[in-house]
Short mmCIF file of C-alpha atoms and ligand atoms in Angstrom, two decimals:
data_model
loop_
_atom_site.label_atom_id
_atom_site.label_comp_id
_atom_site.label_asym_id
_atom_site.label_seq_id
_atom_site.Cartn_x
_atom_site.Cartn_y
_atom_site.Cartn_z
CA MET A 1 -0.36 0.02 -0.02
CA THR A 2 1.27 3.28 -0.60
CA LYS A 3 0.61 6.20 1.17
CA THR A 4 0.90 9.84 -0.48
CA ILE A 5 2.12 12.90 1.66
CA TYR A 6 2.32 16.77 0.32
CA ALA A 7 5.08 19.14 1.74
CA ASP A 8 7.12 22.32 0.82
CA VAL A 9 9.86 20.15 1.57
CA VAL A 10 10.89 17.08 2.60
CA ILE A 11 14.25 15.60 4.79
CA ALA A 12 15.55 12.29 5.12
CA GLY A 13 17.39 12.13 8.39
CA SER A 14 16.47 13.56 11.83
CA GLY A 15 19.98 14.13 13.06
CA ALA A 16 22.24 17.44 12.88
CA GLY A 17 21.86 18.34 9.61
CA ALA A 18 18.23 17.59 9.22
CA SER A 19 16.86 19.54 12.47
CA ALA A 20 19.30 22.39 11.56
CA VAL A 21 17.69 22.84 7.96
CA GLY A 22 14.45 21.94 8.77
CA GLY A 23 14.03 23.54 11.75
CA GLU A 24 15.27 27.58 9.74
CA LEU A 25 12.38 26.02 7.27
CA ALA A 26 9.74 25.71 9.67
CA ALA A 27 10.40 28.25 11.29
CA ALA A 28 10.24 30.15 8.20
CA GLY A 29 6.78 29.06 7.74
CA LEU A 30 7.16 25.95 5.37
CA ASN A 31 5.38 22.79 5.45
CA VAL A 32 8.17 20.29 6.61
CA VAL A 33 8.24 16.30 6.29
CA VAL A 34 11.14 14.65 8.22
CA LEU A 35 11.73 10.82 6.73
CA GLU A 36 13.92 9.05 9.97
CA ALA A 37 14.89 5.52 9.19
CA GLY A 38 15.11 4.69 13.25
CA PRO A 39 12.31 4.37 15.54
CA GLN A 40 11.83 7.13 18.36
CA ARG A 41 14.03 6.34 20.91
CA PHE A 42 13.43 8.78 23.78
CA SER A 43 10.62 11.79 24.14
CA PRO A 44 10.47 14.58 23.46
CA LEU A 45 11.67 13.38 19.96
CA GLY A 46 15.55 14.14 19.29
CA THR A 47 16.25 14.41 22.96
CA HIS A 48 19.81 13.65 23.66
CA VAL A 49 20.41 10.68 25.87
CA ARG A 50 22.31 12.57 28.29
CA ASN A 51 19.38 14.81 29.04
CA VAL A 52 17.18 11.51 29.70
CA TYR A 53 20.08 9.70 31.90
CA SER A 54 21.18 13.34 33.43
CA SER A 55 22.76 12.42 36.65
CA GLU A 56 26.41 11.61 37.56
CA ALA A 57 25.50 8.46 38.57
CA ASP A 58 24.41 7.59 35.26
CA LEU A 59 27.41 8.66 33.01
CA SER A 60 28.06 4.60 33.23
CA VAL A 61 24.42 3.90 32.09
CA VAL A 62 25.20 6.69 29.73
CA GLY A 63 28.04 4.91 27.90
CA ASP A 64 26.53 1.72 28.18
CA VAL A 65 22.93 3.02 26.03
CA ILE A 66 25.70 4.48 23.81
CA TYR A 67 27.93 2.16 22.42
CA GLY A 68 25.90 -1.23 23.44
CA GLU A 69 22.49 -0.29 22.19
CA MET A 70 22.68 2.67 19.99
CA LEU A 71 25.46 2.80 18.06
CA THR A 72 25.43 -0.05 14.99
CA TYR A 73 27.13 -0.47 11.76
CA PRO A 74 25.45 1.69 9.12
CA SER A 75 22.08 0.36 8.30
CA GLY A 76 22.30 -1.71 10.72
CA GLU A 77 24.05 -4.20 9.19
CA ALA A 78 25.99 -7.22 10.75
CA GLU A 79 29.27 -6.56 9.51
CA PRO A 80 31.15 -3.35 9.73
CA VAL A 81 32.60 -1.49 6.64
CA SER A 82 35.46 -3.48 4.97
CA GLN A 83 38.73 -1.21 6.39
CA ILE A 84 36.31 1.17 8.32
CA ARG A 85 36.37 -1.38 11.27
CA ASP A 86 34.66 1.63 13.57
CA LEU A 87 32.30 3.49 11.47
CA ARG A 88 29.19 3.13 13.47
CA VAL A 89 26.06 5.28 13.18
CA SER A 90 22.76 5.60 15.14
CA HIS A 91 19.72 5.30 13.43
CA ALA A 92 16.73 6.50 15.98
CA THR A 93 15.21 10.20 15.47
CA GLY A 94 17.82 12.74 16.23
CA GLY A 95 20.83 10.40 14.86
CA MET A 96 24.37 10.42 16.51
CA PHE A 97 23.16 13.98 17.38
CA ALA A 98 21.29 12.32 20.30
CA LEU A 99 24.47 11.02 21.53
CA TRP A 100 27.16 13.49 21.13
CA MET A 101 29.51 15.27 23.44
CA GLY A 102 28.55 18.96 22.56
CA ASN A 103 32.50 19.87 21.66
CA CYS A 104 31.90 22.73 19.56
CA PRO A 105 35.56 24.25 18.62
CA ARG A 106 35.53 26.90 16.00
CA PRO A 107 36.90 26.40 13.06
CA ASP A 108 40.72 27.53 11.74
CA ARG A 109 41.08 29.30 8.65
CA GLY A 110 43.06 26.31 7.54
CA GLU A 111 40.27 24.07 8.41
CA LEU A 112 37.49 26.08 5.82
CA PRO A 113 37.12 25.33 2.38
CA ALA A 114 40.36 27.37 0.73
CA TRP A 115 38.13 28.28 -2.29
CA MET A 116 35.61 29.93 -0.18
CA ASP A 117 36.14 33.35 1.61
CA ALA A 118 36.42 32.62 5.25
CA ALA A 119 33.70 36.07 5.89
CA ASP A 120 31.00 34.11 4.54
CA TRP A 121 30.97 31.52 7.62
CA GLU A 122 30.73 34.07 10.37
CA PRO A 123 27.10 34.58 10.32
CA TYR A 124 26.74 31.33 9.62
CA PHE A 125 28.76 30.92 12.85
CA ALA A 126 27.00 33.47 15.05
CA ARG A 127 23.79 31.78 14.16
CA ALA A 128 24.90 28.42 14.62
CA SER A 129 26.45 29.27 18.22
CA SER A 130 23.17 30.99 19.00
CA LEU A 131 20.54 27.79 18.07
CA MET A 132 23.21 25.59 19.81
CA HIS A 133 23.77 27.32 22.84
CA ILE A 134 27.14 27.00 23.15
CA ASP A 135 29.11 28.18 25.90
CA LEU A 136 32.58 29.42 25.62
CA ASN A 137 33.27 28.53 28.73
CA GLY A 138 31.58 25.47 29.09
CA GLY A 139 34.84 23.20 28.91
CA GLY A 140 35.16 23.95 33.26
CA GLN A 141 36.00 26.35 35.86
CA GLY A 142 37.48 26.20 39.68
CA ALA A 143 41.07 25.55 40.86
CA MET A 144 42.11 22.27 39.80
CA PHE A 145 40.93 23.12 35.72
CA GLU A 146 42.59 26.99 36.07
CA THR A 147 45.66 24.66 37.56
CA LEU A 148 45.48 22.31 34.65
CA LEU A 149 44.62 24.60 31.47
CA ASP A 150 47.16 26.72 33.48
CA ARG A 151 49.83 23.75 32.91
CA VAL A 152 48.93 23.04 29.47
CA LYS A 153 49.18 26.54 28.36
CA ARG A 154 52.83 26.73 29.33
CA THR A 155 53.23 23.03 28.07
CA ILE A 156 52.17 24.50 24.15
CA GLY A 157 53.76 27.81 24.45
CA ALA A 158 53.01 30.64 21.95
CA ARG A 159 49.96 30.31 19.80
CA PRO A 160 48.85 31.99 16.53
CA GLN A 161 46.26 34.76 17.43
CA GLY A 162 42.84 33.41 18.16
CA ARG A 163 43.85 30.03 18.64
CA ASP A 164 45.15 29.72 22.16
CA VAL A 165 44.87 27.41 24.35
CA LYS A 166 41.24 27.60 25.96
CA PRO A 167 38.26 25.89 27.67
CA MET A 168 36.38 23.57 24.52
CA PRO A 169 33.30 25.31 24.02
CA VAL A 170 30.45 23.50 24.34
CA ALA A 171 26.84 23.13 23.02
CA ALA A 172 25.03 22.86 26.61
CA ARG A 173 22.74 25.06 28.67
CA ARG A 174 20.88 24.89 32.22
CA VAL A 175 17.50 24.22 32.16
CA ASP A 176 15.54 23.59 35.31
CA GLY A 177 18.53 22.85 37.04
CA ARG A 178 20.18 20.20 34.77
CA LEU A 179 23.01 20.67 32.50
CA LYS A 180 21.18 20.02 29.08
CA ILE A 181 23.05 19.28 25.78
CA CYS A 182 22.01 20.47 22.36
CA ALA A 183 20.14 18.28 20.22
CA SER A 184 17.53 17.72 17.14
CA ASP A 185 14.80 18.81 19.44
CA ASP A 186 16.73 22.24 20.07
CA LEU A 187 17.15 22.82 16.27
CA PHE A 188 13.86 21.41 15.26
CA PHE A 189 11.97 23.05 17.98
CA ARG A 190 13.59 25.82 19.04
CA ASP A 191 12.39 25.82 22.62
CA ALA A 192 8.94 26.45 21.31
CA PRO A 193 5.61 24.14 21.39
CA VAL A 194 5.71 21.42 17.92
CA PRO A 195 5.05 23.87 15.03
CA ASP A 196 2.48 22.24 13.04
CA THR A 197 4.56 23.40 10.22
CA ILE A 198 7.13 20.27 10.68
CA THR A 199 5.65 16.47 11.07
CA VAL A 200 8.86 14.44 11.66
CA MET A 201 8.13 10.43 10.88
CA PRO A 202 10.11 7.55 12.93
CA ASP A 203 10.64 4.40 11.09
CA CYS A 204 10.48 5.61 7.21
CA ILE A 205 13.35 4.19 5.43
CA VAL A 206 14.21 6.66 2.61
CA GLN A 207 14.87 4.01 -0.30
CA GLU A 208 14.81 6.49 -3.22
CA VAL A 209 14.74 10.36 -4.49
CA LEU A 210 11.80 11.02 -7.26
CA SER A 211 12.78 12.59 -10.06
CA ASP A 212 12.22 14.04 -13.38
CA GLY A 213 15.06 15.38 -15.52
CA HIS A 214 16.78 18.35 -13.46
CA ARG A 215 14.19 18.20 -10.45
CA ALA A 216 14.06 15.90 -7.39
CA THR A 217 10.03 15.61 -6.83
CA GLY A 218 10.02 13.86 -3.80
CA LEU A 219 11.32 10.85 -1.55
CA ARG A 220 9.91 7.09 -1.35
CA ALA A 221 10.43 5.42 1.81
CA VAL A 222 9.26 1.97 3.08
CA ASP A 223 8.10 1.68 6.81
CA ARG A 224 10.58 -0.33 8.82
CA THR A 225 8.17 -2.38 10.56
CA ASN A 226 6.16 -3.16 7.72
CA ARG A 227 7.63 -3.54 4.60
CA SER A 228 4.71 -3.81 2.30
CA GLU A 229 3.83 -0.34 3.25
CA ILE A 230 5.47 2.46 1.32
CA ILE A 231 4.93 6.51 2.13
CA GLU A 232 5.95 8.99 -0.58
CA VAL A 233 6.22 12.71 -0.24
CA HIS A 234 6.07 15.28 -2.76
CA ALA A 235 7.41 18.23 -2.15
CA ASP A 236 8.81 21.63 -3.86
CA MET A 237 12.27 21.08 -2.34
CA VAL A 238 14.57 17.79 -1.07
CA VAL A 239 17.10 17.61 1.58
CA ILE A 240 18.95 14.49 2.28
CA ALA A 241 20.56 14.34 5.55
CA GLY A 242 21.12 10.87 6.23
CA GLY A 243 24.60 11.39 7.61
CA THR A 244 28.14 10.32 5.32
CA VAL A 245 27.42 6.54 5.05
CA GLY A 246 23.30 7.33 4.22
CA SER A 247 23.41 10.19 2.49
CA PRO A 248 25.42 8.82 -0.59
CA LYS A 249 23.95 5.45 -0.57
CA ILE A 250 20.06 7.21 -1.22
CA LEU A 251 21.50 9.25 -3.89
CA ALA A 252 23.52 5.79 -5.44
CA ALA A 253 20.05 4.14 -5.17
CA SER A 254 18.22 6.84 -7.40
CA ALA A 255 17.71 7.77 -10.79
CA ILE A 256 20.29 10.79 -9.67
CA GLU A 257 23.18 11.88 -11.61
CA ALA A 258 25.25 12.67 -8.87
CA GLY A 259 28.83 12.31 -10.45
CA PRO A 260 31.82 10.60 -10.27
CA ALA A 261 33.18 12.38 -6.69
CA LEU A 262 29.89 10.57 -4.87
CA GLY A 263 31.21 8.07 -2.15
CA ARG A 264 34.83 9.46 -2.84
CA TYR A 265 36.89 11.56 -0.63
CA ILE A 266 35.84 10.34 2.72
CA HIS A 267 37.92 11.22 5.63
CA GLU A 268 38.05 11.68 9.11
CA HIS A 269 40.66 12.68 12.06
CA ALA A 270 43.16 10.18 13.22
CA CYS A 271 42.20 9.62 17.06
CA ILE A 272 44.99 9.42 19.56
CA GLY A 273 43.82 8.72 22.80
CA SER A 274 45.43 8.39 26.50
CA ARG A 275 44.78 8.44 30.15
CA VAL A 276 47.04 9.71 32.71
CA THR A 277 47.02 9.99 36.69
CA LEU A 278 47.28 13.62 37.26
CA LYS A 279 50.32 14.84 38.68
CA GLU A 280 50.37 15.20 42.39
CA GLU A 281 50.21 19.47 42.56
CA ILE A 282 47.35 19.13 40.55
CA ARG A 283 45.25 15.76 42.03
CA HIS A 284 45.39 17.62 45.35
CA LEU A 285 42.82 20.15 44.08
CA ILE A 286 40.66 17.76 42.71
CA ARG A 287 36.90 17.35 44.40
CA ASP A 288 35.45 14.07 45.09
CA ASP A 289 32.33 15.54 42.73
CA GLU A 290 34.86 17.62 40.21
CA PRO A 291 32.51 17.97 37.39
CA VAL A 292 33.50 16.82 33.85
CA TYR A 293 35.72 19.24 32.12
CA SER A 294 37.24 19.60 28.55
CA ILE A 295 40.75 22.05 27.69
CA TRP A 296 41.02 22.20 23.96
CA VAL A 297 44.60 23.14 21.92
CA PRO A 298 42.73 24.42 19.16
CA PHE A 299 44.11 23.16 15.04
CA CYS A 300 46.64 25.68 14.01
CA GLU A 301 48.97 26.39 10.76
CA GLY A 302 52.01 24.29 11.50
CA LYS A 303 49.84 21.91 13.93
CA PRO A 304 47.10 20.64 11.83
CA TRP A 305 45.69 18.47 14.61
CA GLN A 306 43.81 19.16 18.20
CA ASN A 307 44.47 18.13 21.43
CA GLN A 308 41.93 17.61 23.91
CA LEU A 309 42.09 16.93 27.84
CA CYS A 310 38.87 15.91 29.74
CA ARG A 311 36.99 13.55 31.52
CA PHE A 312 35.40 11.97 29.08
CA THR A 313 32.51 10.59 30.68
CA LEU A 314 31.96 7.45 28.40
CA SER A 315 35.04 5.44 29.13
CA SER A 316 36.38 4.04 32.69
CA ASP A 317 39.93 3.15 33.47
CA GLY A 318 38.18 0.40 36.26
CA GLY A 319 40.55 -1.83 36.56
CA ARG A 320 43.99 0.10 35.12
CA LEU A 321 44.00 2.63 38.22
CA ALA A 322 46.87 2.58 40.56
CA PRO A 323 46.27 2.37 44.02
CA GLY A 324 44.46 4.80 45.77
CA ILE A 325 43.84 6.54 42.74
CA ARG A 326 40.31 7.42 41.74
CA GLU A 327 38.54 8.21 38.42
CA VAL A 328 38.48 11.82 39.46
CA ASP A 329 42.23 11.90 39.49
CA THR A 330 42.98 11.16 35.70
CA SER A 331 42.14 12.74 32.54
CA ASP A 332 41.79 11.57 29.15
CA ILE A 333 44.22 12.95 26.50
CA PHE A 334 42.82 12.88 22.73
CA THR A 335 44.47 13.96 19.83
CA PHE A 336 42.50 14.70 16.42
CA VAL A 337 45.21 14.57 13.57
CA ALA A 338 43.62 15.75 10.25
CA ILE A 339 44.23 13.22 7.22
CA ASP A 340 45.08 13.83 3.62
CA VAL A 341 41.40 14.24 1.31
CA VAL A 342 42.36 12.22 -1.29
CA PRO A 343 39.99 10.53 -3.73
CA GLU A 344 41.03 6.84 -3.42
CA ASN A 345 39.45 7.02 -0.04
CA ARG A 346 36.27 6.00 -0.85
CA PHE A 347 32.74 3.59 -0.62
CA VAL A 348 32.09 1.30 -3.18
CA PHE A 349 27.98 0.53 -4.06
CA ASP A 350 27.18 -2.31 -4.42
CA PRO A 351 24.70 -2.05 -7.22
CA VAL A 352 22.81 -5.39 -6.89
CA ARG A 353 23.65 -6.50 -2.95
CA LYS A 354 21.05 -4.88 -0.81
CA ASP A 355 22.11 -3.72 2.90
CA PRO A 356 18.95 -3.93 5.29
CA PHE A 357 17.43 -1.09 4.82
CA GLY A 358 16.95 -2.02 0.95
CA LEU A 359 20.16 0.34 -0.08
CA PRO A 360 23.34 -0.19 -1.89
CA HIS A 361 25.39 -3.04 0.26
CA VAL A 362 28.46 -0.62 0.74
CA THR A 363 32.33 -1.41 1.01
CA ALA A 364 34.93 0.91 1.35
CA ARG A 365 38.84 1.84 0.07
CA TYR A 366 40.27 3.52 2.98
CA ALA A 367 44.13 3.94 4.29
CA PHE A 368 46.54 6.42 5.43
CA THR A 369 49.14 8.24 2.99
CA ARG A 370 52.14 8.58 4.12
CA ALA A 371 52.25 12.36 4.80
CA ASP A 372 49.10 11.37 7.04
CA ARG A 373 51.39 8.81 9.04
CA VAL A 374 54.00 11.15 9.34
CA ARG A 375 51.54 13.92 10.73
CA ILE A 376 50.38 11.25 13.18
CA GLY A 377 54.03 11.16 14.44
CA GLN A 378 54.50 14.65 14.93
CA ALA A 379 50.83 14.96 16.96
CA LEU A 380 51.55 11.82 18.67
CA ALA A 381 55.16 13.72 19.95
CA GLU A 382 52.88 16.58 21.11
CA HIS A 383 50.59 14.60 23.09
CA PHE A 384 53.69 12.89 24.99
CA VAL A 385 55.01 16.11 26.28
CA ILE A 386 51.18 16.96 27.07
CA ALA A 387 50.79 13.88 29.04
CA SER A 388 54.20 13.64 30.67
CA ASP A 389 53.83 17.89 31.87
CA VAL A 390 50.74 16.91 33.44
CA GLY A 391 50.44 12.90 34.51
CA GLU A 392 52.48 10.33 36.38
CA MET A 393 54.13 8.59 33.38
CA GLU A 394 54.58 5.18 35.24
CA PRO A 395 55.44 2.33 33.17
CA GLY A 396 52.13 1.23 31.44
CA TRP A 397 50.93 4.82 30.05
CA THR A 398 49.33 3.56 26.82
CA PRO A 399 48.60 5.93 23.81
CA SER A 400 46.77 4.14 21.26
CA LEU A 401 45.78 4.87 17.35
CA TYR A 402 41.83 4.14 17.31
CA ALA A 403 40.45 1.57 14.69
CA ALA A 404 39.61 3.71 11.46
CA GLY A 405 36.03 5.26 12.18
CA GLY A 406 36.41 5.18 15.89
CA SER A 407 36.54 9.36 15.53
CA THR A 408 32.70 9.34 14.92
CA HIS A 409 33.80 12.01 12.72
CA PHE A 410 33.04 10.58 9.25
CA MET A 411 32.88 13.12 6.50
CA GLY A 412 33.25 13.92 2.80
CA SER A 413 30.95 11.50 0.79
CA CYS A 414 29.06 14.25 -0.87
CA ARG A 415 32.04 16.97 -0.65
CA MET A 416 30.92 20.75 -1.67
CA GLY A 417 33.22 22.72 -4.70
CA PRO A 418 33.24 25.44 -6.17
CA GLU A 419 32.47 24.07 -9.51
CA ASN A 420 30.78 21.03 -11.51
CA ASP A 421 34.13 19.54 -12.07
CA GLY A 422 33.73 15.92 -10.90
CA THR A 423 35.77 16.56 -7.88
CA SER A 424 32.42 17.32 -5.84
CA VAL A 425 28.59 16.63 -5.59
CA VAL A 426 27.35 19.60 -4.01
CA ASP A 427 27.90 23.48 -4.30
CA ARG A 428 28.47 26.09 -1.54
CA TYR A 429 24.84 25.84 -0.59
CA GLY A 430 24.77 22.21 -0.42
CA LYS A 431 22.82 22.00 -3.65
CA VAL A 432 23.71 19.17 -6.10
CA TRP A 433 24.91 19.88 -9.38
CA GLY A 434 22.89 19.65 -12.14
CA TYR A 435 19.34 19.56 -9.84
CA ASP A 436 17.74 23.31 -8.73
CA ASN A 437 16.00 21.79 -6.02
CA LEU A 438 17.92 18.80 -4.46
CA PHE A 439 20.40 19.43 -1.43
CA VAL A 440 22.32 17.42 1.33
CA ALA A 441 22.78 18.65 4.36
CA ASP A 442 24.87 16.62 6.97
CA ASN A 443 28.80 15.77 7.41
CA SER A 444 28.96 14.24 3.97
CA VAL A 445 29.56 17.43 2.55
CA ILE A 446 32.46 18.82 4.40
CA GLU A 447 35.71 18.72 1.99
CA THR A 448 38.71 19.85 3.26
CA SER A 449 40.91 17.73 5.65
CA ASN A 450 40.10 18.94 9.20
CA ALA A 451 40.51 18.09 13.10
CA GLY A 452 38.00 19.89 15.05
CA ASN A 453 34.49 18.02 15.96
CA PRO A 454 32.75 18.41 12.69
CA THR A 455 29.08 19.50 14.14
CA PHE A 456 29.47 23.24 14.38
CA MET A 457 30.94 23.63 11.19
CA MET A 458 28.12 21.13 9.46
CA VAL A 459 24.86 23.15 11.12
CA SER A 460 26.55 26.50 10.03
CA GLN A 461 26.71 25.10 6.57
CA ALA A 462 23.09 23.96 7.11
CA LEU A 463 21.84 27.14 7.79
CA ARG A 464 23.18 28.27 4.58
CA THR A 465 21.37 25.34 2.84
CA ALA A 466 18.51 26.73 4.54
CA ASP A 467 18.92 30.06 3.29
CA ARG A 468 19.58 28.98 -0.40
CA ILE A 469 16.22 27.44 -0.02
CA LEU A 470 14.64 30.15 1.15
CA GLY A 471 15.93 32.40 -1.90
CA ARG A 472 17.59 34.50 1.19
CA VAL A 473 20.71 34.20 -0.67
C1 FAD B 1 29.33 9.07 21.16
C2 FAD B 1 29.63 10.49 19.93
C3 FAD B 1 30.26 11.42 20.84
C4 FAD B 1 30.47 12.79 19.91
N1 FAD B 1 30.96 14.04 20.01
C5 FAD B 1 30.74 14.72 19.52
C6 FAD B 1 31.27 16.33 19.71
O1 FAD B 1 31.56 16.25 20.49
N2 FAD B 1 31.42 17.40 18.77
C7 FAD B 1 30.76 16.87 17.56
O2 FAD B 1 30.98 17.89 16.71
N3 FAD B 1 30.52 16.03 17.21
C8 FAD B 1 30.73 14.71 18.04
N4 FAD B 1 30.08 13.93 17.38
C9 FAD B 1 29.59 13.52 16.09
C10 FAD B 1 28.29 14.14 15.58
O3 FAD B 1 27.26 13.45 16.46
C11 FAD B 1 28.22 14.07 14.83
O4 FAD B 1 29.02 15.03 13.97
C12 FAD B 1 26.81 14.36 14.02
O5 FAD B 1 25.60 13.78 14.71
C13 FAD B 1 26.36 14.43 12.56
O6 FAD B 1 25.46 14.86 12.17
P1 FAD B 1 24.53 14.52 10.50
O7 FAD B 1 23.58 15.06 10.23
O8 FAD B 1 25.75 13.99 9.49
O9 FAD B 1 24.32 13.06 11.01
P2 FAD B 1 23.49 12.20 12.19
O10 FAD B 1 23.71 13.32 13.31
O11 FAD B 1 24.21 10.80 12.22
O12 FAD B 1 21.76 11.95 11.33
C14 FAD B 1 21.80 11.24 10.10
C15 FAD B 1 20.08 10.41 10.32
O13 FAD B 1 19.99 10.04 9.13
C16 FAD B 1 19.05 8.84 9.37
N5 FAD B 1 19.13 8.38 8.19
C17 FAD B 1 20.03 7.11 7.79
N6 FAD B 1 19.66 6.67 6.13
C18 FAD B 1 18.38 7.16 6.25
C19 FAD B 1 17.47 6.70 5.42
N7 FAD B 1 17.73 6.15 4.16
N8 FAD B 1 16.01 6.96 5.53
C20 FAD B 1 15.71 7.95 6.77
N9 FAD B 1 17.04 8.31 7.57
C21 FAD B 1 18.20 7.77 7.10
C22 FAD B 1 20.05 8.13 10.65
O14 FAD B 1 19.19 7.20 10.98
C23 FAD B 1 20.31 9.55 11.47
O15 FAD B 1 19.05 9.92 12.18
C24 FAD B 1 29.95 12.63 18.41
C25 FAD B 1 29.64 10.97 17.91
C26 FAD B 1 29.01 10.17 19.14
C27 FAD B 1 28.56 8.93 18.59
#
């Protein structure tokens, strides 16, 4: 049976990109229908898992829910994407945006597309900061935090202007005394009652973009719980926001000519992680109920990586703690290293074999370049100096390089570019080349090698897409 719906705009996916575009369009009065492949896990729709399990005591539960229940291989496949062993996503309302940690580093000039004027990003960064409730001092406060921050500043030394060591900007605010991490509910509904201009439909797997030549006419989806039920939404504007794996799959499954860049140029940050017991002079300042914190050493020219010192809410060192050392006496250190963006790193879509969503089964070719490996080595050297300046480097300190995909920041499969020359899928507004009304708005459009957590930049870009749809640019 086919159910037919009419809307001004139809969006595939309900995560960060979808809610940024959808919320802006609905606020402007357009009638928006959102088709999400996964179920509605929490209420209100799209809310963050940390807002459901909100006490400090719940932290380990949050980790179990995220890693044990919510992150899956793309389309719920039983096996990982070949060569990208840790590439996982969340198929539920809110996508990975319901699981993220809220870190929102502002991109360096070198992390933005070289072919775009940096000033073009400023109004979008300002709007995203406001809509996401970004707190520039959200990284932490208190005696221990200030001492640790000062120690890291001394370790890192002089930095280019604006790229000094500082608290990590965090997209969170206090609501009724509780920390609320920004998620899809904030961007879709904006603290107002759910507007009647927006309809989010869970359990609708988008399988195809409907089109007639150079225009998309809507989306066709199948009901996840009853595969004989088909939903067709016909709309003037179509936005694909299924994430870096989901969006190119939908385009590859459709009669859409997206060009040779589709699925290519995939990238993330090589991720190095370690944990140290903080030195005694820092440790003695720690309270039993020391709040979580996050210190940011930004990407900058000459050092294309980002360090972060934090008490990561999801990891526990349990058995590995030295006698007398508590969890709060330790700090996680993460280093995200930018990697080369090359066409050889790519998804390959199988035209015959289908995944559990009925979309093309995907494999990948993915490897570091030699330059990547040299850069990772340089970043590891800095990681070691930070670790040994703030922590006790007793035997057993073990940094690790995460498996591919482990950053949770996969990008690039529908990259944007300045012209339709076969190296990009969408233009600066996220509009698919050759189509008047078909857009992509998620991490898949990010085209420049970068080391900063990408969601803030991507939400900013999605607001630019909304402006284009609204005819504001
Ligand atoms: C544990 C964790 C911590 C993180 N911390 C941070 C952080 O601190 N800072 C940061 O910047 N980023 C962080 N991230 C990454 C952040 O969550 C992503 O950058 C962001 O959510 C990506 O947005 P998106 O729109 O591309 O994809 P998503 O938010 O994942 O949304 C994609 C949606 O599309 C849906 N979909 C896919 N295919 C289909 C289909 N065929 N039909 C219908 N719907 C479909 C999916 O089910 C999903 O809901 C973290 C991620 C995780 C998992």
